[in-house]
Amino acid sequence: MKKIIKTSKAPAPIGPYNQAILSGNTLYTSGQIALHPETGELVLASIKAETKQVMENMKEVLAAADMTFENVVKSSIFISDMNNFSEINSIYGNYFNEENAPARETVEVANLPKFVNVEISMIAVKY
């Protein structure tokens, strides 16, 4: 059985998808970009600010499923320029304990929704 997870504390979907789906004890999130949930504006002042907004949005999606970053087992990071990797990684890393950080891939892509610089999705498991 699947349960739709949604929260007003993260950006609403802009297409035919949901913020996350809980199937059993596993949460599959949609990708988050740096949309501010209250204003609907993109946070693009810097790649670090953009990444922080993405992670804050993801934090709220996880919370809506009664989970935290401790529950994340897999992350997928899509970036428009691999030269931004170290700055994105420095912010992303603040949300995880290195000892139990999730598996992850980082992929450079040609374009992302709204032409942002970073999009992140996650899989989390409730233990």
PDB file of N, CA, C and O in Angstrom, residues 65-106:
ATOM      1  N   ALA A  65       6.865  12.709   6.796  1.00  0.00           N
ATOM      2  CA  ALA A  65       6.757  11.245   6.877  1.00  0.00           C
ATOM      3  C   ALA A  65       7.306  10.736   8.215  1.00  0.00           C
ATOM      4  O   ALA A  65       7.594   9.559   8.360  1.00  0.00           O
ATOM      5  N   ASP A  66       7.476  11.648   9.171  1.00  0.00           N
ATOM      6  CA  ASP A  66       8.041  11.322  10.483  1.00  0.00           C
ATOM      7  C   ASP A  66       9.438  10.714  10.377  1.00  0.00           C
ATOM      8  O   ASP A  66       9.763   9.737  11.056  1.00  0.00           O
ATOM      9  N   MET A  67      10.241  11.288   9.503  1.00  0.00           N
ATOM     10  CA  MET A  67      11.625  10.846   9.325  1.00  0.00           C
ATOM     11  C   MET A  67      12.562  12.042   9.373  1.00  0.00           C
ATOM     12  O   MET A  67      12.133  13.191   9.333  1.00  0.00           O
ATOM     13  N   THR A  68      13.861  11.729   9.446  1.00  0.00           N
ATOM     14  CA  THR A  68      14.911  12.748   9.415  1.00  0.00           C
ATOM     15  C   THR A  68      15.987  12.286   8.432  1.00  0.00           C
ATOM     16  O   THR A  68      15.884  11.205   7.842  1.00  0.00           O
ATOM     17  N   PHE A  69      17.045  13.065   8.318  1.00  0.00           N
ATOM     18  CA  PHE A  69      18.155  12.672   7.453  1.00  0.00           C
ATOM     19  C   PHE A  69      18.817  11.385   7.944  1.00  0.00           C
ATOM     20  O   PHE A  69      19.465  10.689   7.170  1.00  0.00           O
ATOM     21  N   GLU A  70      18.637  11.043   9.216  1.00  0.00           N
ATOM     22  CA  GLU A  70      19.167   9.782   9.743  1.00  0.00           C
ATOM     23  C   GLU A  70      18.531   8.577   9.052  1.00  0.00           C
ATOM     24  O   GLU A  70      19.131   7.502   9.002  1.00  0.00           O
ATOM     25  N   ASN A  71      17.316   8.739   8.521  1.00  0.00           N
ATOM     26  CA  ASN A  71      16.610   7.648   7.852  1.00  0.00           C
ATOM     27  C   ASN A  71      17.009   7.473   6.385  1.00  0.00           C
ATOM     28  O   ASN A  71      16.650   6.473   5.760  1.00  0.00           O
ATOM     29  N   VAL A  72      17.731   8.441   5.829  1.00  0.00           N
ATOM     30  CA  VAL A  72      18.060   8.416   4.402  1.00  0.00           C
ATOM     31  C   VAL A  72      19.105   7.337   4.123  1.00  0.00           C
ATOM     32  O   VAL A  72      20.159   7.296   4.768  1.00  0.00           O
ATOM     33  N   VAL A  73      18.792   6.475   3.145  1.00  0.00           N
ATOM     34  CA  VAL A  73      19.725   5.418   2.756  1.00  0.00           C
ATOM     35  C   VAL A  73      20.345   5.669   1.380  1.00  0.00           C
ATOM     36  O   VAL A  73      21.361   5.084   1.040  1.00  0.00           O
ATOM     37  N   LYS A  74      19.734   6.561   0.587  1.00  0.00           N
ATOM     38  CA  LYS A  74      20.234   6.829  -0.771  1.00  0.00           C
ATOM     39  C   LYS A  74      19.867   8.249  -1.194  1.00  0.00           C
ATOM     40  O   LYS A  74      18.740   8.680  -0.995  1.00  0.00           O
ATOM     41  N   SER A  75      20.821   8.956  -1.740  1.00  0.00           N
ATOM     42  CA  SER A  75      20.586  10.289  -2.291  1.00  0.00           C
ATOM     43  C   SER A  75      21.024  10.313  -3.745  1.00  0.00           C
ATOM     44  O   SER A  75      22.011   9.664  -4.108  1.00  0.00           O
ATOM     45  N   SER A  76      20.311  11.070  -4.544  1.00  0.00           N
ATOM     46  CA  SER A  76      20.706  11.333  -5.923  1.00  0.00           C
ATOM     47  C   SER A  76      20.813  12.837  -6.086  1.00  0.00           C
ATOM     48  O   SER A  76      19.862  13.557  -5.787  1.00  0.00           O
ATOM     49  N   ILE A  77      21.974  13.288  -6.521  1.00  0.00           N
ATOM     50  CA  ILE A  77      22.211  14.723  -6.703  1.00  0.00           C
ATOM     51  C   ILE A  77      22.452  14.975  -8.185  1.00  0.00           C
ATOM     52  O   ILE A  77      23.327  14.365  -8.797  1.00  0.00           O
ATOM     53  N   PHE A  78      21.667  15.873  -8.737  1.00  0.00           N
ATOM     54  CA  PHE A  78      21.795  16.273 -10.134  1.00  0.00           C
ATOM     55  C   PHE A  78      22.256  17.718 -10.155  1.00  0.00           C
ATOM     56  O   PHE A  78      21.624  18.576  -9.537  1.00  0.00           O
ATOM     57  N   ILE A  79      23.365  17.976 -10.838  1.00  0.00           N
ATOM     58  CA  ILE A  79      23.904  19.333 -10.887  1.00  0.00           C
ATOM     59  C   ILE A  79      24.164  19.740 -12.332  1.00  0.00           C
ATOM     60  O   ILE A  79      24.442  18.909 -13.184  1.00  0.00           O
ATOM     61  N   SER A  80      24.038  21.030 -12.577  1.00  0.00           N
ATOM     62  CA  SER A  80      24.210  21.531 -13.940  1.00  0.00           C
ATOM     63  C   SER A  80      25.668  21.798 -14.287  1.00  0.00           C
ATOM     64  O   SER A  80      26.006  21.954 -15.455  1.00  0.00           O
ATOM     65  N   ASP A  81      26.543  21.852 -13.260  1.00  0.00           N
ATOM     66  CA  ASP A  81      27.959  22.136 -13.504  1.00  0.00           C
ATOM     67  C   ASP A  81      28.793  21.432 -12.435  1.00  0.00           C
ATOM     68  O   ASP A  81      28.727  21.801 -11.252  1.00  0.00           O
ATOM     69  N   MET A  82      29.565  20.444 -12.824  1.00  0.00           N
ATOM     70  CA  MET A  82      30.374  19.674 -11.882  1.00  0.00           C
ATOM     71  C   MET A  82      31.379  20.558 -11.139  1.00  0.00           C
ATOM     72  O   MET A  82      31.847  20.196 -10.063  1.00  0.00           O
ATOM     73  N   ASN A  83      31.669  21.735 -11.665  1.00  0.00           N
ATOM     74  CA  ASN A  83      32.561  22.662 -10.969  1.00  0.00           C
ATOM     75  C   ASN A  83      31.962  23.153  -9.652  1.00  0.00           C
ATOM     76  O   ASN A  83      32.683  23.672  -8.803  1.00  0.00           O
ATOM     77  N   ASN A  84      30.640  22.997  -9.485  1.00  0.00           N
ATOM     78  CA  ASN A  84      29.976  23.398  -8.235  1.00  0.00           C
ATOM     79  C   ASN A  84      29.959  22.278  -7.205  1.00  0.00           C
ATOM     80  O   ASN A  84      29.455  22.465  -6.100  1.00  0.00           O
ATOM     81  N   PHE A  85      30.504  21.119  -7.539  1.00  0.00           N
ATOM     82  CA  PHE A  85      30.403  19.950  -6.674  1.00  0.00           C
ATOM     83  C   PHE A  85      30.885  20.204  -5.244  1.00  0.00           C
ATOM     84  O   PHE A  85      30.205  19.877  -4.283  1.00  0.00           O
ATOM     85  N   SER A  86      32.062  20.796  -5.080  1.00  0.00           N
ATOM     86  CA  SER A  86      32.613  20.959  -3.728  1.00  0.00           C
ATOM     87  C   SER A  86      31.764  21.884  -2.869  1.00  0.00           C
ATOM     88  O   SER A  86      31.567  21.617  -1.681  1.00  0.00           O
ATOM     89  N   GLU A  87      31.213  22.944  -3.460  1.00  0.00           N
ATOM     90  CA  GLU A  87      30.364  23.847  -2.680  1.00  0.00           C
ATOM     91  C   GLU A  87      29.036  23.181  -2.317  1.00  0.00           C
ATOM     92  O   GLU A  87      28.547  23.340  -1.196  1.00  0.00           O
ATOM     93  N   ILE A  88      28.461  22.441  -3.250  1.00  0.00           N
ATOM     94  CA  ILE A  88      27.225  21.703  -2.976  1.00  0.00           C
ATOM     95  C   ILE A  88      27.490  20.666  -1.892  1.00  0.00           C
ATOM     96  O   ILE A  88      26.738  20.550  -0.919  1.00  0.00           O
ATOM     97  N   ASN A  89      28.586  19.943  -2.029  1.00  0.00           N
ATOM     98  CA  ASN A  89      28.942  18.898  -1.078  1.00  0.00           C
ATOM     99  C   ASN A  89      29.157  19.458   0.327  1.00  0.00           C
ATOM    100  O   ASN A  89      28.798  18.819   1.321  1.00  0.00           O
ATOM    101  N   SER A  90      29.731  20.657   0.427  1.00  0.00           N
ATOM    102  CA  SER A  90      29.986  21.252   1.748  1.00  0.00           C
ATOM    103  C   SER A  90      28.685  21.540   2.485  1.00  0.00           C
ATOM    104  O   SER A  90      28.612  21.383   3.708  1.00  0.00           O
ATOM    105  N   ILE A  91      27.648  21.953   1.779  1.00  0.00           N
ATOM    106  CA  ILE A  91      26.344  22.206   2.412  1.00  0.00           C
ATOM    107  C   ILE A  91      25.624  20.891   2.661  1.00  0.00           C
ATOM    108  O   ILE A  91      25.131  20.637   3.767  1.00  0.00           O
ATOM    109  N   TYR A  92      25.561  20.021   1.658  1.00  0.00           N
ATOM    110  CA  TYR A  92      24.915  18.715   1.782  1.00  0.00           C
ATOM    111  C   TYR A  92      25.474  17.959   2.988  1.00  0.00           C
ATOM    112  O   TYR A  92      24.733  17.384   3.779  1.00  0.00           O
ATOM    113  N   GLY A  93      26.782  17.983   3.153  1.00  0.00           N
ATOM    114  CA  GLY A  93      27.431  17.256   4.236  1.00  0.00           C
ATOM    115  C   GLY A  93      27.034  17.717   5.625  1.00  0.00           C
ATOM    116  O   GLY A  93      27.121  16.939   6.583  1.00  0.00           O
ATOM    117  N   ASN A  94      26.574  18.960   5.762  1.00  0.00           N
ATOM    118  CA  ASN A  94      26.139  19.463   7.060  1.00  0.00           C
ATOM    119  C   ASN A  94      24.885  18.759   7.577  1.00  0.00           C
ATOM    120  O   ASN A  94      24.568  18.856   8.765  1.00  0.00           O
ATOM    121  N   TYR A  95      24.158  18.086   6.708  1.00  0.00           N
ATOM    122  CA  TYR A  95      22.899  17.456   7.081  1.00  0.00           C
ATOM    123  C   TYR A  95      23.056  15.979   7.455  1.00  0.00           C
ATOM    124  O   TYR A  95      22.078  15.343   7.846  1.00  0.00           O
ATOM    125  N   PHE A  96      24.271  15.451   7.324  1.00  0.00           N
ATOM    126  CA  PHE A  96      24.511  14.037   7.603  1.00  0.00           C
ATOM    127  C   PHE A  96      25.699  13.846   8.530  1.00  0.00           C
ATOM    128  O   PHE A  96      26.633  14.630   8.530  1.00  0.00           O
ATOM    129  N   ASN A  97      25.647  12.759   9.281  1.00  0.00           N
ATOM    130  CA  ASN A  97      26.767  12.317  10.080  1.00  0.00           C
ATOM    131  C   ASN A  97      27.609  11.438   9.158  1.00  0.00           C
ATOM    132  O   ASN A  97      27.082  10.490   8.571  1.00  0.00           O
ATOM    133  N   GLU A  98      28.882  11.739   8.999  1.00  0.00           N
ATOM    134  CA  GLU A  98      29.726  10.999   8.053  1.00  0.00           C
ATOM    135  C   GLU A  98      29.731   9.497   8.303  1.00  0.00           C
ATOM    136  O   GLU A  98      29.825   8.708   7.380  1.00  0.00           O
ATOM    137  N   GLU A  99      29.613   9.095   9.551  1.00  0.00           N
ATOM    138  CA  GLU A  99      29.678   7.670   9.899  1.00  0.00           C
ATOM    139  C   GLU A  99      28.516   6.867   9.322  1.00  0.00           C
ATOM    140  O   GLU A  99      28.663   5.693   9.036  1.00  0.00           O
ATOM    141  N   ASN A 100      27.345   7.500   9.198  1.00  0.00           N
ATOM    142  CA  ASN A 100      26.192   6.762   8.666  1.00  0.00           C
ATOM    143  C   ASN A 100      25.525   7.508   7.511  1.00  0.00           C
ATOM    144  O   ASN A 100      24.326   7.393   7.304  1.00  0.00           O
ATOM    145  N   ALA A 101      26.341   8.248   6.758  1.00  0.00           N
ATOM    146  CA  ALA A 101      25.824   8.967   5.587  1.00  0.00           C
ATOM    147  C   ALA A 101      25.275   7.958   4.571  1.00  0.00           C
ATOM    148  O   ALA A 101      25.734   6.820   4.508  1.00  0.00           O
ATOM    149  N   PRO A 102      24.288   8.371   3.782  1.00  0.00           N
ATOM    150  CA  PRO A 102      23.689   7.444   2.812  1.00  0.00           C
ATOM    151  C   PRO A 102      24.593   7.182   1.606  1.00  0.00           C
ATOM    152  O   PRO A 102      25.566   7.895   1.372  1.00  0.00           O
ATOM    153  N   ALA A 103      24.236   6.159   0.856  1.00  0.00           N
ATOM    154  CA  ALA A 103      24.844   5.957  -0.459  1.00  0.00           C
ATOM    155  C   ALA A 103      24.411   7.141  -1.329  1.00  0.00           C
ATOM    156  O   ALA A 103      23.378   7.770  -1.063  1.00  0.00           O
ATOM    157  N   ARG A 104      25.198   7.438  -2.368  1.00  0.00           N
ATOM    158  CA  ARG A 104      24.865   8.629  -3.159  1.00  0.00           C
ATOM    159  C   ARG A 104      25.495   8.553  -4.540  1.00  0.00           C
ATOM    160  O   ARG A 104      26.537   7.943  -4.727  1.00  0.00           O
ATOM    161  N   GLU A 105      24.823   9.195  -5.484  1.00  0.00           N
ATOM    162  CA  GLU A 105      25.445   9.464  -6.771  1.00  0.00           C
ATOM    163  C   GLU A 105      25.259  10.941  -7.065  1.00  0.00           C
ATOM    164  O   GLU A 105      24.306  11.553  -6.601  1.00  0.00           O
ATOM    165  N   THR A 106      26.216  11.485  -7.789  1.00  0.00           N
ATOM    166  CA  THR A 106      26.146  12.874  -8.233  1.00  0.00           C
ATOM    167  C   THR A 106      26.361  12.868  -9.736  1.00  0.00           C
ATOM    168  O   THR A 106      27.362  12.334 -10.219  1.00  0.00           O
TER     169      THR A 106
END
